[in-house]
Amino acid sequence: MPLCCIVPPHMLERLAQSDSKSRRQKALNTLFNTYRLSGERTIRALTFASTSPDTGRRSVYDCRHGVTLSRAILTRTEDGPQSTDESVNRAFDGLGATRDFYRQVLNRNSIDGNGLRLNAYVHYDRDFQNAYWDGEQMVFGDGDGEIFVDFTKSLDVIGHELTHGVTEFTANLTYHNQPGALNESMSDVFGVLVKQWANQQTAEQADWLIGADILTPGIAGDALRSMKAPGTAYDNEALGRDPQPGHMSGYVQLPDTSRGDWGGVHINSGIPNHAFYLLATSLGGPAWEAPGHIWYESLKASSADTNFQQFADTTYAKAGLLYGASSKQQKLVSDAWDGVGIKVAGVNTTAVETENTLRELVKQVSQLTADIASLKAAGKG
Ligand SMILES: [Zn+2]
């Protein structure tokens, strides 16, 4: 599986073709170190045993601009004092907010549901234009200061990356084509929910942007992605235009290669992202309540090859189970998918069937009780 980075390859590749030599070099260096890390991850996965049960204790390390994680210095621990380095404290707080969101809102004990320790590395490399979760830990670059700033500054970026871990431990959606776009979308959905929950923002108050705090500090109001209006997150000379569709009619067919973003996993994620936004804003109030719970239960009920249609059908079924068949929540789930060009599969037939079967059983049991009673009466008589 490729490394789960917040900045998609198409953005870095655009920067790597820039007219500016310094922009080209920084982007190429980021791409180079990202590919190098993918290899390192595979090696680490073979050498590290899984961690013992815990409660998501945090450790933050300072890479001091190096690229070898084993040489980083432990700078802040769960019970230790604050650091004088704001990047260290922000990473620590972001890991904590994400861990607490999963625990308090979704009743999940850390990323793996079993208290996995949360380790983060800050100041990775120089001008590194990315942040990623590699299955073991989170790593943050400082950005170049022009296109990207310090990646610890965005809580939704931290929530996004750690959610890749949650997905890995639940549905384990494969990182290709529609399952891959769903994987990316889960990270965007729970990433914004972490931010909205931490700031106690309702669906109406939220900006529904991913990475607004780290992208192009010179340009106001732009971001990596917009769940409210996919395709409008950025439009500038350095990065080009946001290519995300928000409807199946704009679905982008791309090759299943690293250059094709594995079939456009960061691009077509705009479609399920927008469906979640439509549900959250039509229901109103805190999006981590009904919408968040429906999506989380559906993530846990999905598998590696789940596609958009199957996921949509699952959210509809889960909304029925959680809030009742034909509930307002369930109807709005169906409307939300309709809004992005996906029709959920008919009515909730299984629930209706179950209800009919139950009614039939109740009838039979009461008939039986009556029969026994009359038999007893006959015996006495
Ligand atoms: Zn991602």
mmCIF file of C-alpha atoms and ligand atoms in Angstrom:
data_model
loop_
_atom_site.group_PDB
_atom_site.id
_atom_site.type_symbol
_atom_site.label_atom_id
_atom_site.label_comp_id
_atom_site.label_asym_id
_atom_site.label_seq_id
_atom_site.Cartn_x
_atom_site.Cartn_y
_atom_site.Cartn_z
ATOM 1 C CA MET A 1 0.000 0.000 0.000
ATOM 2 C CA PRO A 2 1.306 3.487 -0.849
ATOM 3 C CA LEU A 3 2.068 5.940 1.929
ATOM 4 C CA CYS A 4 -0.968 8.000 2.960
ATOM 5 C CA CYS A 5 0.143 11.575 2.321
ATOM 6 C CA ILE A 6 -2.025 14.647 2.735
ATOM 7 C CA VAL A 7 -0.715 16.405 -0.387
ATOM 8 C CA PRO A 8 -1.727 14.381 -3.449
ATOM 9 C CA PRO A 9 0.901 13.536 -6.087
ATOM 10 C CA HIS A 10 -0.806 15.619 -8.795
ATOM 11 C CA MET A 11 -0.169 18.807 -6.792
ATOM 12 C CA LEU A 12 3.503 18.021 -6.182
ATOM 13 C CA GLU A 13 4.018 17.007 -9.798
ATOM 14 C CA ARG A 14 2.591 20.312 -10.934
ATOM 15 C CA LEU A 15 5.045 22.119 -8.620
ATOM 16 C CA ALA A 16 7.889 19.919 -9.902
ATOM 17 C CA GLN A 17 7.234 21.355 -13.382
ATOM 18 C CA SER A 18 7.232 24.943 -12.172
ATOM 19 C CA ASP A 19 9.253 27.665 -13.950
ATOM 20 C CA SER A 20 10.793 28.560 -10.611
ATOM 21 C CA LYS A 21 13.926 26.529 -9.934
ATOM 22 C CA SER A 22 13.515 26.663 -6.158
ATOM 23 C CA ARG A 23 9.888 25.477 -6.353
ATOM 24 C CA ARG A 24 10.931 22.648 -8.668
ATOM 25 C CA GLN A 25 13.692 21.522 -6.327
ATOM 26 C CA LYS A 26 11.542 21.534 -3.189
ATOM 27 C CA ALA A 27 8.755 19.585 -4.856
ATOM 28 C CA LEU A 28 11.174 17.064 -6.379
ATOM 29 C CA ASN A 29 12.859 16.600 -3.016
ATOM 30 C CA THR A 30 9.475 15.994 -1.374
ATOM 31 C CA LEU A 31 8.513 13.470 -4.059
ATOM 32 C CA PHE A 32 11.893 11.757 -3.774
ATOM 33 C CA ASN A 33 11.766 11.410 0.011
ATOM 34 C CA THR A 34 8.144 10.263 -0.141
ATOM 35 C CA TYR A 35 9.023 7.388 -2.467
ATOM 36 C CA ARG A 36 12.076 6.564 -0.349
ATOM 37 C CA LEU A 37 9.840 6.378 2.727
ATOM 38 C CA SER A 38 7.436 3.975 1.038
ATOM 39 C CA GLY A 39 10.311 1.499 0.890
ATOM 40 C CA GLU A 40 11.350 2.166 4.478
ATOM 41 C CA ARG A 41 7.814 1.509 5.643
ATOM 42 C CA THR A 42 7.808 -1.956 4.150
ATOM 43 C CA ILE A 43 11.068 -2.767 5.952
ATOM 44 C CA ARG A 44 9.799 -1.415 9.296
ATOM 45 C CA ALA A 45 6.588 -3.394 9.006
ATOM 46 C CA LEU A 46 8.724 -6.518 8.903
ATOM 47 C CA THR A 47 10.948 -5.641 11.859
ATOM 48 C CA PHE A 48 8.522 -4.100 14.359
ATOM 49 C CA ALA A 49 6.261 -6.265 16.467
ATOM 50 C CA SER A 50 2.773 -4.895 17.099
ATOM 51 C CA THR A 51 2.387 -2.678 20.154
ATOM 52 C CA SER A 52 0.776 -3.877 23.359
ATOM 53 C CA PRO A 53 -2.680 -2.641 24.476
ATOM 54 C CA ASP A 54 -2.605 0.909 25.792
ATOM 55 C CA THR A 55 -4.738 4.053 25.839
ATOM 56 C CA GLY A 56 -3.280 6.019 22.960
ATOM 57 C CA ARG A 57 -0.363 7.590 24.842
ATOM 58 C CA ARG A 58 1.441 10.226 22.796
ATOM 59 C CA SER A 59 5.141 10.807 22.053
ATOM 60 C CA VAL A 60 6.441 13.591 19.822
ATOM 61 C CA TYR A 61 9.935 13.470 18.300
ATOM 62 C CA ASP A 62 11.977 16.225 16.654
ATOM 63 C CA CYS A 63 13.718 15.163 13.436
ATOM 64 C CA ARG A 64 15.789 18.383 13.480
ATOM 65 C CA HIS A 65 15.431 18.497 9.674
ATOM 66 C CA GLY A 66 16.913 15.054 9.207
ATOM 67 C CA VAL A 67 15.270 12.262 7.221
ATOM 68 C CA THR A 68 16.144 9.322 9.469
ATOM 69 C CA LEU A 69 13.362 8.814 12.010
ATOM 70 C CA SER A 70 15.512 6.660 14.288
ATOM 71 C CA ARG A 71 17.805 9.666 14.886
ATOM 72 C CA ALA A 72 14.973 11.973 16.005
ATOM 73 C CA ILE A 73 14.938 13.268 19.610
ATOM 74 C CA LEU A 74 12.007 12.512 21.952
ATOM 75 C CA THR A 75 10.719 15.993 22.832
ATOM 76 C CA ARG A 76 7.313 15.568 24.481
ATOM 77 C CA THR A 77 5.558 12.673 26.222
ATOM 78 C CA GLU A 78 2.065 12.136 27.627
ATOM 79 C CA ASP A 79 2.926 13.218 31.159
ATOM 80 C CA GLY A 80 5.898 15.454 30.406
ATOM 81 C CA PRO A 81 5.960 19.270 30.287
ATOM 82 C CA GLN A 82 5.099 21.395 27.253
ATOM 83 C CA SER A 83 7.839 21.994 24.731
ATOM 84 C CA THR A 84 9.202 25.415 23.808
ATOM 85 C CA ASP A 85 8.712 24.331 20.195
ATOM 86 C CA GLU A 86 5.204 25.179 18.950
ATOM 87 C CA SER A 87 5.298 22.504 16.232
ATOM 88 C CA VAL A 88 5.860 19.860 18.909
ATOM 89 C CA ASN A 89 2.943 21.157 21.006
ATOM 90 C CA ARG A 90 0.605 21.443 18.019
ATOM 91 C CA ALA A 91 1.355 17.878 16.910
ATOM 92 C CA PHE A 92 0.812 16.684 20.498
ATOM 93 C CA ASP A 93 -2.508 18.542 20.792
ATOM 94 C CA GLY A 94 -3.671 17.411 17.334
ATOM 95 C CA LEU A 95 -3.004 13.758 18.137
ATOM 96 C CA GLY A 96 -4.853 14.256 21.429
ATOM 97 C CA ALA A 97 -7.888 15.919 19.814
ATOM 98 C CA THR A 98 -8.152 13.118 17.249
ATOM 99 C CA ARG A 99 -7.745 10.392 19.880
ATOM 100 C CA ASP A 100 -10.355 12.083 22.125
ATOM 101 C CA PHE A 101 -12.784 12.517 19.214
ATOM 102 C CA TYR A 102 -12.654 8.802 18.458
ATOM 103 C CA ARG A 103 -12.956 7.885 22.130
ATOM 104 C CA GLN A 104 -15.670 10.326 23.199
ATOM 105 C CA VAL A 105 -17.770 10.541 20.039
ATOM 106 C CA LEU A 106 -17.364 7.106 18.461
ATOM 107 C CA ASN A 107 -16.345 5.060 21.522
ATOM 108 C CA ARG A 108 -13.137 3.874 19.835
ATOM 109 C CA ASN A 109 -9.941 3.374 21.869
ATOM 110 C CA SER A 110 -7.285 5.009 19.653
ATOM 111 C CA ILE A 111 -6.624 4.198 16.002
ATOM 112 C CA ASP A 112 -6.717 0.424 16.258
ATOM 113 C CA GLY A 113 -9.543 0.297 18.817
ATOM 114 C CA ASN A 114 -6.990 -1.170 21.213
ATOM 115 C CA GLY A 115 -5.183 1.904 22.552
ATOM 116 C CA LEU A 116 -2.429 2.079 19.934
ATOM 117 C CA ARG A 117 0.326 4.487 21.016
ATOM 118 C CA LEU A 118 0.441 7.650 18.927
ATOM 119 C CA ASN A 119 3.897 8.729 17.821
ATOM 120 C CA ALA A 120 4.591 11.839 15.783
ATOM 121 C CA TYR A 121 7.719 13.255 14.172
ATOM 122 C CA VAL A 122 8.016 16.965 13.420
ATOM 123 C CA HIS A 123 10.552 19.031 11.421
ATOM 124 C CA TYR A 124 11.084 16.168 9.010
ATOM 125 C CA ASP A 125 13.596 17.109 6.278
ATOM 126 C CA ARG A 126 13.924 20.702 4.993
ATOM 127 C CA ASP A 127 11.051 22.413 3.150
ATOM 128 C CA PHE A 128 9.243 19.043 3.114
ATOM 129 C CA GLN A 129 5.801 19.695 1.588
ATOM 130 C CA ASN A 130 3.824 16.867 3.086
ATOM 131 C CA ALA A 131 2.534 15.061 6.171
ATOM 132 C CA TYR A 132 1.767 11.377 6.314
ATOM 133 C CA TRP A 133 0.732 8.380 8.428
ATOM 134 C CA ASP A 134 2.786 5.314 7.578
ATOM 135 C CA GLY A 135 0.904 2.737 9.587
ATOM 136 C CA GLU A 136 3.197 3.276 12.583
ATOM 137 C CA GLN A 137 3.444 7.016 13.139
ATOM 138 C CA MET A 138 2.677 10.473 11.805
ATOM 139 C CA VAL A 139 5.376 12.555 10.175
ATOM 140 C CA PHE A 140 5.129 16.313 9.561
ATOM 141 C CA GLY A 141 7.127 18.508 7.198
ATOM 142 C CA ASP A 142 7.641 22.223 7.812
ATOM 143 C CA GLY A 143 6.493 23.184 4.313
ATOM 144 C CA ASP A 144 8.420 25.624 2.157
ATOM 145 C CA GLY A 145 6.674 28.718 3.570
ATOM 146 C CA GLU A 146 5.359 29.777 0.173
ATOM 147 C CA ILE A 147 3.089 26.985 -1.083
ATOM 148 C CA PHE A 148 2.757 25.093 2.205
ATOM 149 C CA VAL A 149 3.391 26.064 5.820
ATOM 150 C CA ASP A 150 4.120 23.832 8.834
ATOM 151 C CA PHE A 151 1.787 20.838 8.526
ATOM 152 C CA THR A 152 1.170 20.674 12.293
ATOM 153 C CA LYS A 153 -0.949 23.828 11.872
ATOM 154 C CA SER A 154 -3.947 21.985 10.478
ATOM 155 C CA LEU A 155 -6.083 19.861 12.804
ATOM 156 C CA ASP A 156 -8.069 18.397 9.913
ATOM 157 C CA VAL A 157 -4.797 17.261 8.330
ATOM 158 C CA ILE A 158 -3.914 15.379 11.530
ATOM 159 C CA GLY A 159 -7.443 13.935 11.753
ATOM 160 C CA HIS A 160 -7.231 12.956 8.079
ATOM 161 C CA GLU A 161 -3.931 11.122 8.466
ATOM 162 C CA LEU A 162 -4.847 9.240 11.638
ATOM 163 C CA THR A 163 -8.155 8.188 10.055
ATOM 164 C CA HIS A 164 -6.112 6.346 7.408
ATOM 165 C CA GLY A 165 -5.028 4.219 10.364
ATOM 166 C CA VAL A 166 -8.639 3.692 11.481
ATOM 167 C CA THR A 167 -9.607 2.646 7.940
ATOM 168 C CA GLU A 168 -6.657 0.264 7.807
ATOM 169 C CA PHE A 169 -7.851 -1.407 11.029
ATOM 170 C CA THR A 170 -11.521 -1.595 9.917
ATOM 171 C CA ALA A 171 -12.653 -1.888 6.268
ATOM 172 C CA ASN A 172 -9.031 -1.751 5.037
ATOM 173 C CA LEU A 173 -10.274 -0.225 1.779
ATOM 174 C CA THR A 174 -7.726 -0.921 -0.935
ATOM 175 C CA TYR A 175 -5.940 2.226 -2.163
ATOM 176 C CA HIS A 176 -7.093 2.015 -5.779
ATOM 177 C CA ASN A 177 -10.015 3.346 -7.843
ATOM 178 C CA GLN A 178 -13.362 3.643 -6.003
ATOM 179 C CA PRO A 179 -12.362 1.818 -2.792
ATOM 180 C CA GLY A 180 -9.264 4.072 -2.717
ATOM 181 C CA ALA A 181 -11.349 7.209 -3.246
ATOM 182 C CA LEU A 182 -13.604 6.034 -0.393
ATOM 183 C CA ASN A 183 -10.489 5.522 1.747
ATOM 184 C CA GLU A 184 -9.454 9.128 1.031
ATOM 185 C CA SER A 185 -12.992 10.359 1.621
ATOM 186 C CA MET A 186 -13.200 8.644 5.045
ATOM 187 C CA SER A 187 -10.068 10.562 6.035
ATOM 188 C CA ASP A 188 -11.536 13.863 4.836
ATOM 189 C CA VAL A 189 -14.890 13.190 6.537
ATOM 190 C CA PHE A 190 -13.468 12.262 9.951
ATOM 191 C CA GLY A 191 -10.672 14.832 9.562
ATOM 192 C CA VAL A 192 -13.199 17.681 9.316
ATOM 193 C CA LEU A 193 -15.307 16.112 12.058
ATOM 194 C CA VAL A 194 -12.310 16.167 14.422
ATOM 195 C CA LYS A 195 -11.895 19.874 13.681
ATOM 196 C CA GLN A 196 -15.624 20.656 13.950
ATOM 197 C CA TRP A 197 -15.927 18.706 17.209
ATOM 198 C CA ALA A 198 -12.828 20.335 18.734
ATOM 199 C CA ASN A 199 -14.210 23.790 17.817
ATOM 200 C CA GLN A 200 -17.815 22.812 18.640
ATOM 201 C CA GLN A 201 -18.986 23.991 15.212
ATOM 202 C CA THR A 202 -22.291 22.978 13.662
ATOM 203 C CA ALA A 203 -22.555 21.852 10.033
ATOM 204 C CA GLU A 204 -23.765 25.353 9.137
ATOM 205 C CA GLN A 205 -20.831 27.077 10.883
ATOM 206 C CA ALA A 206 -18.067 24.849 9.465
ATOM 207 C CA ASP A 207 -16.017 25.764 6.374
ATOM 208 C CA TRP A 208 -15.843 22.134 5.106
ATOM 209 C CA LEU A 209 -12.313 22.752 3.818
ATOM 210 C CA ILE A 210 -9.364 20.358 4.145
ATOM 211 C CA GLY A 211 -5.956 21.883 4.804
ATOM 212 C CA ALA A 212 -7.000 25.547 4.696
ATOM 213 C CA ASP A 213 -4.418 26.302 7.399
ATOM 214 C CA ILE A 214 -1.410 24.948 5.518
ATOM 215 C CA LEU A 215 -1.916 25.913 1.865
ATOM 216 C CA THR A 216 -0.476 29.026 0.183
ATOM 217 C CA PRO A 217 -0.396 31.472 3.114
ATOM 218 C CA GLY A 218 -0.387 34.358 0.615
ATOM 219 C CA ILE A 219 -3.794 33.392 -0.804
ATOM 220 C CA ALA A 220 -6.852 33.730 1.465
ATOM 221 C CA GLY A 221 -9.637 31.185 1.641
ATOM 222 C CA ASP A 222 -8.095 28.365 -0.357
ATOM 223 C CA ALA A 223 -7.412 24.772 0.694
ATOM 224 C CA LEU A 224 -6.423 21.328 -0.571
ATOM 225 C CA ARG A 225 -10.042 20.247 -0.981
ATOM 226 C CA SER A 226 -13.563 21.514 -0.417
ATOM 227 C CA MET A 227 -16.323 19.141 0.654
ATOM 228 C CA LYS A 228 -18.909 21.871 0.203
ATOM 229 C CA ALA A 229 -17.924 22.624 -3.386
ATOM 230 C CA PRO A 230 -15.424 20.081 -4.758
ATOM 231 C CA GLY A 231 -13.402 21.589 -7.621
ATOM 232 C CA THR A 232 -13.234 25.065 -6.085
ATOM 233 C CA ALA A 233 -10.627 24.612 -3.310
ATOM 234 C CA TYR A 234 -7.860 26.415 -5.237
ATOM 235 C CA ASP A 235 -7.203 28.037 -8.561
ATOM 236 C CA ASN A 236 -3.835 29.735 -8.952
ATOM 237 C CA GLU A 237 -0.735 29.931 -11.102
ATOM 238 C CA ALA A 238 1.432 27.734 -8.854
ATOM 239 C CA LEU A 239 -0.999 24.842 -8.338
ATOM 240 C CA GLY A 240 -3.417 25.118 -11.233
ATOM 241 C CA ARG A 241 -7.043 24.329 -10.519
ATOM 242 C CA ASP A 242 -8.665 21.890 -8.092
ATOM 243 C CA PRO A 243 -9.654 18.860 -10.255
ATOM 244 C CA GLN A 244 -12.219 17.298 -7.879
ATOM 245 C CA PRO A 245 -15.719 16.399 -9.121
ATOM 246 C CA GLY A 246 -18.685 16.626 -6.737
ATOM 247 C CA HIS A 247 -21.020 14.442 -8.832
ATOM 248 C CA MET A 248 -20.812 11.095 -10.665
ATOM 249 C CA SER A 249 -21.256 12.945 -13.974
ATOM 250 C CA GLY A 250 -17.753 14.371 -13.411
ATOM 251 C CA TYR A 251 -16.124 11.061 -12.355
ATOM 252 C CA VAL A 252 -12.513 11.108 -13.571
ATOM 253 C CA GLN A 253 -11.118 7.941 -15.170
ATOM 254 C CA LEU A 254 -7.394 7.745 -14.431
ATOM 255 C CA PRO A 255 -4.904 4.881 -14.718
ATOM 256 C CA ASP A 256 -4.304 2.759 -11.614
ATOM 257 C CA THR A 257 -0.660 3.896 -11.323
ATOM 258 C CA SER A 258 1.150 6.255 -8.964
ATOM 259 C CA ARG A 259 1.063 8.957 -11.666
ATOM 260 C CA GLY A 260 -2.652 8.355 -12.131
ATOM 261 C CA ASP A 261 -3.140 8.793 -8.351
ATOM 262 C CA TRP A 262 -4.138 5.094 -8.245
ATOM 263 C CA GLY A 263 -7.233 5.771 -10.324
ATOM 264 C CA GLY A 264 -7.774 9.270 -8.921
ATOM 265 C CA VAL A 265 -8.159 8.428 -5.228
ATOM 266 C CA HIS A 266 -7.625 12.085 -4.199
ATOM 267 C CA ILE A 267 -9.819 13.321 -7.047
ATOM 268 C CA ASN A 268 -12.972 11.185 -7.109
ATOM 269 C CA SER A 269 -13.104 11.321 -3.296
ATOM 270 C CA GLY A 270 -14.880 14.634 -3.950
ATOM 271 C CA ILE A 271 -18.054 12.671 -4.771
ATOM 272 C CA PRO A 272 -18.564 10.799 -1.448
ATOM 273 C CA ASN A 273 -17.172 13.869 0.363
ATOM 274 C CA HIS A 274 -19.937 15.986 -1.093
ATOM 275 C CA ALA A 275 -22.597 13.382 -0.234
ATOM 276 C CA PHE A 276 -21.519 13.609 3.412
ATOM 277 C CA TYR A 277 -21.645 17.396 3.285
ATOM 278 C CA LEU A 278 -25.173 17.280 1.797
ATOM 279 C CA LEU A 279 -26.380 14.941 4.547
ATOM 280 C CA ALA A 280 -24.756 16.978 7.328
ATOM 281 C CA THR A 281 -26.146 20.300 6.147
ATOM 282 C CA SER A 282 -29.627 18.962 5.380
ATOM 283 C CA LEU A 283 -29.860 17.455 8.879
ATOM 284 C CA GLY A 284 -28.196 20.494 10.460
ATOM 285 C CA GLY A 285 -26.513 20.758 13.863
ATOM 286 C CA PRO A 286 -23.336 18.898 14.832
ATOM 287 C CA ALA A 287 -22.210 16.745 11.902
ATOM 288 C CA TRP A 288 -20.418 14.288 14.214
ATOM 289 C CA GLU A 289 -23.789 13.140 15.591
ATOM 290 C CA ALA A 290 -26.103 11.258 13.164
ATOM 291 C CA PRO A 291 -24.018 11.776 9.967
ATOM 292 C CA GLY A 292 -20.750 10.852 11.707
ATOM 293 C CA HIS A 293 -22.243 7.772 13.367
ATOM 294 C CA ILE A 294 -23.893 6.549 10.149
ATOM 295 C CA TRP A 295 -20.588 6.916 8.261
ATOM 296 C CA TYR A 296 -18.542 5.281 11.028
ATOM 297 C CA GLU A 297 -20.859 2.258 11.280
ATOM 298 C CA SER A 298 -20.778 1.981 7.474
ATOM 299 C CA LEU A 299 -16.970 2.139 7.429
ATOM 300 C CA LYS A 300 -16.822 -0.721 9.936
ATOM 301 C CA ALA A 301 -19.311 -2.723 7.837
ATOM 302 C CA SER A 302 -17.346 -2.214 4.585
ATOM 303 C CA SER A 303 -14.529 -4.304 3.156
ATOM 304 C CA ALA A 304 -11.452 -3.885 0.971
ATOM 305 C CA ASP A 305 -13.326 -3.738 -2.353
ATOM 306 C CA THR A 306 -16.385 -1.696 -1.361
ATOM 307 C CA ASN A 307 -17.324 0.751 -4.125
ATOM 308 C CA PHE A 308 -19.377 3.980 -4.023
ATOM 309 C CA GLN A 309 -22.714 2.247 -4.693
ATOM 310 C CA GLN A 310 -22.150 -0.394 -2.031
ATOM 311 C CA PHE A 311 -21.052 2.194 0.503
ATOM 312 C CA ALA A 312 -24.105 4.339 -0.257
ATOM 313 C CA ASP A 313 -26.390 1.309 0.207
ATOM 314 C CA THR A 314 -24.656 0.537 3.518
ATOM 315 C CA THR A 315 -25.142 4.076 4.842
ATOM 316 C CA TYR A 316 -28.842 3.781 3.996
ATOM 317 C CA ALA A 317 -29.144 0.450 5.822
ATOM 318 C CA LYS A 318 -27.176 1.761 8.829
ATOM 319 C CA ALA A 319 -29.304 4.911 9.013
ATOM 320 C CA GLY A 320 -32.350 2.603 9.143
ATOM 321 C CA LEU A 321 -30.832 0.504 11.927
ATOM 322 C CA LEU A 322 -29.647 3.479 13.974
ATOM 323 C CA TYR A 323 -32.588 5.841 13.531
ATOM 324 C CA GLY A 324 -35.395 3.657 12.209
ATOM 325 C CA ALA A 325 -36.627 2.617 8.768
ATOM 326 C CA SER A 326 -38.206 5.598 6.970
ATOM 327 C CA SER A 327 -36.721 7.967 9.571
ATOM 328 C CA LYS A 328 -35.817 11.500 8.556
ATOM 329 C CA GLN A 329 -32.135 10.538 8.834
ATOM 330 C CA GLN A 330 -32.576 7.610 6.465
ATOM 331 C CA LYS A 331 -34.488 9.648 3.917
ATOM 332 C CA LEU A 332 -31.857 12.399 3.956
ATOM 333 C CA VAL A 333 -29.083 9.810 3.441
ATOM 334 C CA SER A 334 -30.847 8.711 0.270
ATOM 335 C CA ASP A 335 -31.309 12.350 -0.831
ATOM 336 C CA ALA A 336 -27.633 13.119 -0.167
ATOM 337 C CA TRP A 337 -26.434 10.314 -2.453
ATOM 338 C CA ASP A 338 -29.032 11.352 -5.004
ATOM 339 C CA GLY A 339 -27.403 14.775 -4.949
ATOM 340 C CA VAL A 340 -24.121 13.295 -6.207
ATOM 341 C CA GLY A 341 -25.750 11.027 -8.796
ATOM 342 C CA ILE A 342 -25.970 7.771 -6.797
ATOM 343 C CA LYS A 343 -29.341 6.084 -6.214
ATOM 344 C CA VAL A 344 -29.386 3.926 -3.097
ATOM 345 C CA ALA A 345 -30.690 0.438 -3.819
ATOM 346 C CA GLY A 346 -34.481 0.720 -3.383
ATOM 347 C CA VAL A 347 -36.249 0.572 -0.049
ATOM 348 C CA ASN A 348 -34.780 -1.143 2.956
ATOM 349 C CA THR A 349 -36.219 -4.536 1.965
ATOM 350 C CA THR A 350 -34.341 -6.595 4.548
ATOM 351 C CA ALA A 351 -35.652 -4.461 7.413
ATOM 352 C CA VAL A 352 -39.227 -4.695 6.102
ATOM 353 C CA GLU A 353 -38.875 -8.455 5.676
ATOM 354 C CA THR A 354 -37.539 -8.837 9.205
ATOM 355 C CA GLU A 355 -40.450 -6.810 10.539
ATOM 356 C CA ASN A 356 -43.006 -8.964 8.673
ATOM 357 C CA THR A 357 -41.373 -12.170 9.863
ATOM 358 C CA LEU A 358 -41.450 -10.914 13.460
ATOM 359 C CA ARG A 359 -45.129 -9.957 13.180
ATOM 360 C CA GLU A 360 -45.907 -13.450 11.829
ATOM 361 C CA LEU A 361 -43.982 -15.068 14.706
ATOM 362 C CA VAL A 362 -45.814 -13.005 17.328
ATOM 363 C CA LYS A 363 -49.109 -14.113 15.770
ATOM 364 C CA GLN A 364 -48.078 -17.777 15.897
ATOM 365 C CA VAL A 365 -46.886 -17.528 19.519
ATOM 366 C CA SER A 366 -50.136 -15.926 20.713
ATOM 367 C CA GLN A 367 -52.127 -18.598 18.845
ATOM 368 C CA LEU A 368 -50.010 -21.256 20.554
ATOM 369 C CA THR A 369 -50.555 -19.661 23.979
ATOM 370 C CA ALA A 370 -54.312 -19.635 23.365
ATOM 371 C CA ASP A 371 -54.246 -23.275 22.282
ATOM 372 C CA ILE A 372 -52.324 -24.330 25.403
ATOM 373 C CA ALA A 373 -54.708 -22.374 27.615
ATOM 374 C CA SER A 374 -57.766 -24.052 26.068
ATOM 375 C CA LEU A 375 -56.090 -27.473 26.342
ATOM 376 C CA LYS A 376 -55.392 -26.842 30.029
ATOM 377 C CA ALA A 377 -58.992 -25.738 30.551
ATOM 378 C CA ALA A 378 -60.210 -28.895 28.764
ATOM 379 C CA GLY A 379 -57.907 -31.080 30.965
ATOM 380 C CA LYS A 380 -59.310 -29.565 34.148
ATOM 381 C CA GLY A 381 -62.842 -30.010 32.949
HETATM 382 ZN ZN ZN B 1 -5.103 10.760 2.570
#
